[in-house]
């Protein structure tokens, strides 16, 4: 078995000291460009990989970022957004020799404890803040802890480029929800329901506001709204409740694809024709959306690209101390066969 190269091997082959090798590999000042290039070339030729623990000690850097998610693990497992987002983060961190520390907690109290522990133990260099909330307590907590952070979306009241705000990676989801609602209106639907996520989350109330404004602009009522926890089970229950109404909706807009797919299942069980008797739209345009029957109309948000952009932004923030906000391509509706004209 081939012996693993050491920093002594690199120093000897490059004709420099171990200290200079360490400076070059950690991109620290004090090394000429020519010497740095020679050391990096030797390290690459020898397939030298420095010990992560040794690097952490010498640079006071953990080489890891944190993601703390306050959701039921069962909910998280069924939601296609986070696996895709995490894949995007990992795709960037892999090439930077960094890791992602994931912690799934039951509630916001445990969430705060995890943030304090990560900071006290120097486990991570920065964190991603997802599922922004109204009066989000995480923002002041992380400022108090001195923990660098990147938010997915802008916190309540924040504006683009606010000097005192954490960098934000934003994807405007309102054009997608407006387009989905308008698509149904254009198909002749006049009684349209909205099945949303928890109202404490900014994106749930923001999307519902855009949905309501679109219906009201068309002179339609926007009072058919049911709040859920984003699970397929509650999506199914919401569908049952809506279809049991004396005047049920002819179209339902769901806050994510799992709930929409559960709604399709409920409609099939009741013998309804889709989209003849009921049109359904989802959100996030997960891979499964195109394979269910009928194929699901959904709002595309590209969480993979969101994860990549968030990782690059947090890397920039933790290495240079500053990072600009990033605005991604807005969400858009992808129409498929789960939506159609309202039956006369």
Coordinates of C-alpha atoms in Angstrom, one line a residue:
X1 CA 0.0 0.0 0.0
X2 CA 1.4 3.4 -1.0
X3 CA 2.5 5.6 1.9
X4 CA 0.5 8.8 2.3
X5 CA 2.5 11.9 1.6
X6 CA 3.3 14.2 4.5
X7 CA 4.0 17.9 4.7
X8 CA 7.7 17.0 5.2
X9 CA 7.6 15.2 1.8
X10 CA 6.2 18.3 0.2
X11 CA 8.7 20.6 1.9
X12 CA 11.6 18.4 0.9
X13 CA 10.5 18.1 -2.8
X14 CA 9.8 21.8 -3.1
X15 CA 13.1 22.8 -1.3
X16 CA 11.3 24.9 1.3
X17 CA 10.5 24.7 5.0
X18 CA 7.3 23.1 6.5
X19 CA 6.2 26.5 7.6
X20 CA 6.3 27.9 4.1
X21 CA 4.3 24.9 2.8
X22 CA 1.7 25.6 5.4
X23 CA 1.5 29.2 4.5
X24 CA 1.2 28.4 0.8
X25 CA -1.5 25.7 1.3
X26 CA -3.6 28.0 3.5
X27 CA -3.2 30.9 1.1
X28 CA -1.6 33.1 3.7
X29 CA 0.7 36.1 2.9
X30 CA 4.5 35.9 3.0
X31 CA 5.0 33.5 0.0
X32 CA 6.0 34.7 -3.4
X33 CA 3.7 33.7 -6.3
X34 CA 6.4 31.6 -7.9
X35 CA 7.2 29.7 -4.7
X36 CA 3.4 29.3 -4.0
X37 CA 2.9 27.8 -7.4
X38 CA 5.9 25.4 -7.0
X39 CA 4.6 24.2 -3.6
X40 CA 1.1 23.7 -4.9
X41 CA 2.4 21.8 -7.9
X42 CA 4.5 19.5 -5.7
X43 CA 1.6 18.9 -3.3
X44 CA -0.7 18.0 -6.3
X45 CA 1.9 15.7 -7.8
X46 CA 2.4 13.9 -4.4
X47 CA -1.4 13.8 -3.9
X48 CA -0.8 15.5 -0.5
X49 CA -3.9 16.2 1.5
X50 CA -3.4 18.2 4.7
X51 CA -5.1 16.9 7.9
X52 CA -8.3 18.8 8.4
X53 CA -7.8 18.9 12.2
X54 CA -4.3 20.3 11.7
X55 CA -5.6 23.0 9.3
X56 CA -8.3 23.9 11.7
X57 CA -5.7 24.4 14.5
X58 CA -3.4 26.5 12.3
X59 CA -6.1 28.7 10.8
X60 CA -8.7 28.7 13.5
X61 CA -11.2 27.7 10.9
X62 CA -13.5 24.7 11.2
X63 CA -13.9 24.2 7.4
X64 CA -17.6 23.5 8.0
X65 CA -20.9 25.3 7.6
X66 CA -24.1 24.7 9.6
X67 CA -27.7 24.2 8.6
X68 CA -30.2 23.9 11.5
X69 CA -33.7 23.0 10.5
X70 CA -36.6 23.2 12.9
X71 CA -39.0 20.7 11.4
X72 CA -40.3 17.3 12.2
X73 CA -37.9 14.8 10.6
X74 CA -40.8 13.0 8.9
X75 CA -41.9 16.3 7.3
X76 CA -38.4 17.0 6.2
X77 CA -38.0 13.6 4.7
X78 CA -41.0 14.1 2.5
X79 CA -40.2 17.6 1.4
X80 CA -38.2 17.6 -1.9
X81 CA -36.9 21.1 -1.4
X82 CA -34.2 20.4 1.3
X83 CA -32.5 17.4 -0.3
X84 CA -32.1 19.4 -3.5
X85 CA -30.9 22.5 -1.6
X86 CA -28.4 20.5 0.4
X87 CA -27.2 18.8 -2.8
X88 CA -26.5 22.3 -4.2
X89 CA -24.6 23.3 -1.1
X90 CA -22.5 20.1 -1.0
X91 CA -21.7 20.5 -4.7
X92 CA -19.9 23.8 -3.9
X93 CA -18.4 22.8 -0.5
X94 CA -16.9 19.5 -1.9
X95 CA -14.6 21.4 -4.2
X96 CA -13.6 23.8 -1.3
X97 CA -12.7 20.9 1.1
X98 CA -15.5 21.9 3.4
X99 CA -18.3 20.0 5.1
X100 CA -21.9 20.7 6.0
X101 CA -23.1 20.1 9.5
X102 CA -26.8 19.3 9.5
X103 CA -29.0 19.4 12.6
X104 CA -32.7 18.7 12.5
X105 CA -34.5 19.9 15.7
X106 CA -38.1 19.6 16.9
X107 CA -38.7 23.3 17.8
X108 CA -37.3 26.8 17.9
X109 CA -36.1 26.4 21.6
X110 CA -33.9 23.5 20.6
X111 CA -32.8 25.4 17.5
X112 CA -31.4 28.2 19.6
X113 CA -29.6 25.7 21.8
X114 CA -27.9 24.2 18.8
X115 CA -26.8 27.6 17.5
X116 CA -25.2 28.4 20.8
X117 CA -23.5 25.0 20.9
X118 CA -22.1 25.3 17.4
X119 CA -20.7 28.7 18.3
X120 CA -19.2 27.7 21.7
X121 CA -17.6 24.6 20.2
X122 CA -16.4 26.4 17.1
X123 CA -18.0 23.6 15.0
X124 CA -18.8 25.8 12.1
X125 CA -17.6 29.0 10.4
X126 CA -21.1 30.2 9.3
X127 CA -24.7 29.0 8.9
X128 CA -27.5 29.1 6.4
X129 CA -30.9 30.4 7.7
X130 CA -33.9 28.9 5.9
X131 CA -37.6 29.1 6.4
X132 CA -37.5 32.8 7.5
X133 CA -40.3 33.7 10.1
X134 CA -42.1 36.7 11.2
X135 CA -40.2 38.3 14.1
X136 CA -37.4 35.8 13.5
X137 CA -35.5 35.4 16.7
X138 CA -32.5 33.7 14.9
X139 CA -31.3 36.9 13.4
X140 CA -30.6 38.8 16.6
X141 CA -29.3 35.5 18.3
X142 CA -26.7 34.9 15.6
X143 CA -25.7 38.6 15.7
X144 CA -25.2 38.2 19.5
X145 CA -23.1 35.1 18.9
X146 CA -21.0 36.7 16.2
X147 CA -21.8 33.9 13.8
X148 CA -21.7 34.7 10.1
X149 CA -24.9 33.8 8.3
X150 CA -26.6 33.9 4.9
X151 CA -30.4 34.0 4.7
X152 CA -32.6 32.4 2.1
X153 CA -34.7 35.4 1.3
X154 CA -34.7 38.7 3.1
X155 CA -35.9 38.9 6.7
X156 CA -39.0 40.9 7.5
X157 CA -38.5 44.6 6.9
X158 CA -35.0 44.1 5.3
X159 CA -34.2 45.8 1.9
X160 CA -31.7 44.9 -0.8
X161 CA -28.2 45.8 0.3
X162 CA -29.0 46.8 3.9
X163 CA -25.6 47.4 5.6
X164 CA -26.6 45.8 8.9
X165 CA -28.3 42.7 7.4
X166 CA -26.9 39.3 6.8
X167 CA -26.3 38.7 3.0
X168 CA -29.4 37.3 1.4
X169 CA -29.8 34.8 -1.4
X170 CA -33.2 35.5 -2.8
X171 CA -35.5 33.8 -5.2
X172 CA -38.8 35.7 -5.7
X173 CA -41.5 33.1 -5.5
X174 CA -44.4 35.6 -6.0
X175 CA -44.3 35.6 -9.9
X176 CA -44.7 31.8 -9.8
X177 CA -47.7 31.8 -7.5
X178 CA -49.3 34.8 -9.4
X179 CA -48.8 32.9 -12.7
X180 CA -50.3 29.7 -11.3
X181 CA -53.4 31.6 -10.1
X182 CA -53.7 33.5 -13.3
X183 CA -53.4 30.3 -15.3
X184 CA -56.4 28.9 -13.5
X185 CA -58.4 32.1 -13.9
X186 CA -57.7 32.1 -17.6
X187 CA -59.0 28.5 -17.8
X188 CA -62.3 29.8 -16.4
X189 CA -62.0 28.8 -12.8
X190 CA -63.9 31.1 -10.4
X191 CA -63.7 29.2 -7.1
X192 CA -60.0 28.5 -6.4
X193 CA -58.6 27.3 -3.0
X194 CA -55.1 27.8 -1.6
X195 CA -53.5 25.1 0.7
X196 CA -50.6 26.8 2.4
X197 CA -47.8 26.1 4.9
X198 CA -47.4 27.5 8.4
X199 CA -48.4 31.2 8.6
X200 CA -45.4 31.9 10.9
X201 CA -43.2 31.4 7.8
X202 CA -42.7 34.5 5.6
X203 CA -42.9 32.6 2.4
X204 CA -46.3 31.1 3.3
X205 CA -47.9 34.5 4.0
X206 CA -46.1 36.1 1.1
X207 CA -47.4 33.6 -1.4
X208 CA -50.9 33.7 0.0
X209 CA -50.8 37.5 -0.3
X210 CA -49.8 37.2 -3.9
X211 CA -52.5 34.6 -4.6
X212 CA -55.2 36.7 -2.9
X213 CA -54.2 39.8 -4.8
X214 CA -54.4 38.0 -8.1
X215 CA -57.9 36.6 -7.4
X216 CA -59.2 39.9 -6.1
X217 CA -57.8 41.7 -9.2
X218 CA -60.0 39.4 -11.2
X219 CA -63.0 40.1 -9.0
X220 CA -62.9 36.7 -7.4
X221 CA -63.1 35.7 -3.7
X222 CA -59.8 34.6 -2.0
X223 CA -61.3 33.2 1.2
X224 CA -60.7 29.4 0.6
X225 CA -57.4 29.1 2.4
X226 CA -56.3 26.2 4.6
X227 CA -53.1 26.2 6.7
X228 CA -51.0 23.0 7.0
X229 CA -47.6 21.8 8.2
X230 CA -46.6 21.1 4.6
X231 CA -47.0 17.3 5.0
X232 CA -48.7 15.1 2.4
X233 CA -51.1 13.9 5.2
X234 CA -52.3 17.4 5.9
X235 CA -52.5 18.2 2.2
X236 CA -54.8 15.2 1.9
X237 CA -56.9 16.3 4.9
X238 CA -57.2 19.8 3.4
X239 CA -58.4 18.4 0.1
X240 CA -61.0 16.3 1.9
X241 CA -62.3 19.4 3.7
X242 CA -62.4 21.5 0.6
X243 CA -64.2 18.8 -1.5
X244 CA -66.8 18.3 1.3
X245 CA -67.9 22.0 1.1
X246 CA -71.4 22.6 -0.3
X247 CA -69.8 24.7 -3.0
X248 CA -66.4 23.1 -3.5
X249 CA -63.5 24.7 -5.5
X250 CA -62.9 23.7 -9.0
X251 CA -59.2 24.3 -8.6
X252 CA -56.7 24.0 -5.7
X253 CA -53.2 25.6 -5.4
X254 CA -50.9 23.8 -3.0
X255 CA -47.9 25.1 -1.1
X256 CA -45.7 22.2 -2.2
X257 CA -45.7 19.1 -4.6
X258 CA -46.2 16.4 -1.9
X259 CA -49.4 18.0 -0.8
X260 CA -50.6 18.5 -4.4
X261 CA -49.8 14.8 -5.2
X262 CA -51.8 13.8 -2.0
X263 CA -54.6 15.9 -3.3
X264 CA -54.5 14.1 -6.6
X265 CA -54.8 10.8 -4.7
X266 CA -57.9 12.1 -2.8
X267 CA -59.5 13.2 -6.0
X268 CA -58.9 9.9 -7.7
X269 CA -60.4 8.0 -4.6
X270 CA -63.6 10.1 -5.0
X271 CA -63.9 9.2 -8.6
X272 CA -63.2 12.8 -9.8
X273 CA -61.8 13.4 -13.3
X274 CA -58.6 15.5 -13.3
X275 CA -58.6 18.1 -14.7
X276 CA -62.2 17.9 -15.8
X277 CA -63.7 18.0 -12.3
X278 CA -60.8 19.5 -10.4
X279 CA -57.5 21.3 -11.4
X280 CA -54.5 21.0 -9.1
X281 CA -51.2 22.9 -9.0
X282 CA -48.1 22.3 -6.8
X283 CA -45.0 24.2 -5.8
X284 CA -41.2 23.5 -6.3
X285 CA -41.6 21.4 -9.5
X286 CA -40.0 18.3 -8.0
X287 CA -38.9 15.4 -10.2
X288 CA -41.9 13.4 -9.3
X289 CA -44.3 16.1 -10.6
X290 CA -43.9 15.0 -14.2
X291 CA -44.5 11.3 -13.5
X292 CA -47.7 11.4 -11.5
X293 CA -51.1 11.0 -13.3
X294 CA -52.0 13.5 -14.4
X295 CA -48.7 15.2 -14.7
X296 CA -48.6 18.0 -12.1
X297 CA -48.6 21.7 -13.0
X298 CA -46.1 23.2 -10.6
X299 CA -44.1 26.4 -9.8
X300 CA -40.4 25.9 -10.5
X301 CA -37.9 27.3 -8.0
X302 CA -34.7 25.3 -8.6
X303 CA -33.5 24.7 -5.0
X304 CA -30.3 23.1 -6.3
X305 CA -29.2 26.4 -7.8
X306 CA -30.3 28.1 -4.6
X307 CA -28.1 25.9 -2.6
X308 CA -25.1 26.5 -4.8
X309 CA -25.6 30.3 -4.7
X310 CA -26.0 30.2 -0.9
X311 CA -22.8 28.2 -0.4
X312 CA -20.8 30.5 -2.6
X313 CA -22.1 33.5 -0.8
X314 CA -21.3 32.1 2.7
X315 CA -17.8 31.1 1.5
X316 CA -17.3 34.7 0.3
X317 CA -18.6 36.1 3.6
X318 CA -16.4 33.9 5.8
X319 CA -13.2 34.3 3.8
X320 CA -13.4 38.1 3.0
X321 CA -15.8 39.4 5.7
X322 CA -18.3 40.8 3.1
X323 CA -20.7 39.4 0.6
X324 CA -23.4 41.0 -1.6
X325 CA -27.0 39.9 -1.8
X326 CA -27.8 37.6 -4.6
X327 CA -31.0 37.6 -6.6
X328 CA -31.8 34.4 -8.5
X329 CA -34.1 33.9 -11.5
X330 CA -37.7 34.3 -10.2
X331 CA -40.0 31.3 -9.9
X332 CA -42.2 30.4 -12.8
X333 CA -45.1 28.1 -13.5
X334 CA -44.7 24.9 -15.5
X335 CA -48.0 23.9 -16.9
X336 CA -48.9 20.2 -17.3
X337 CA -52.0 18.1 -17.6
X338 CA -53.3 18.5 -14.0
X339 CA -54.9 21.8 -14.9
X340 CA -57.5 22.4 -17.6
X341 CA -60.6 24.4 -18.4
X342 CA -63.4 24.4 -15.8
X343 CA -66.2 22.1 -16.8
X344 CA -69.4 23.9 -17.7

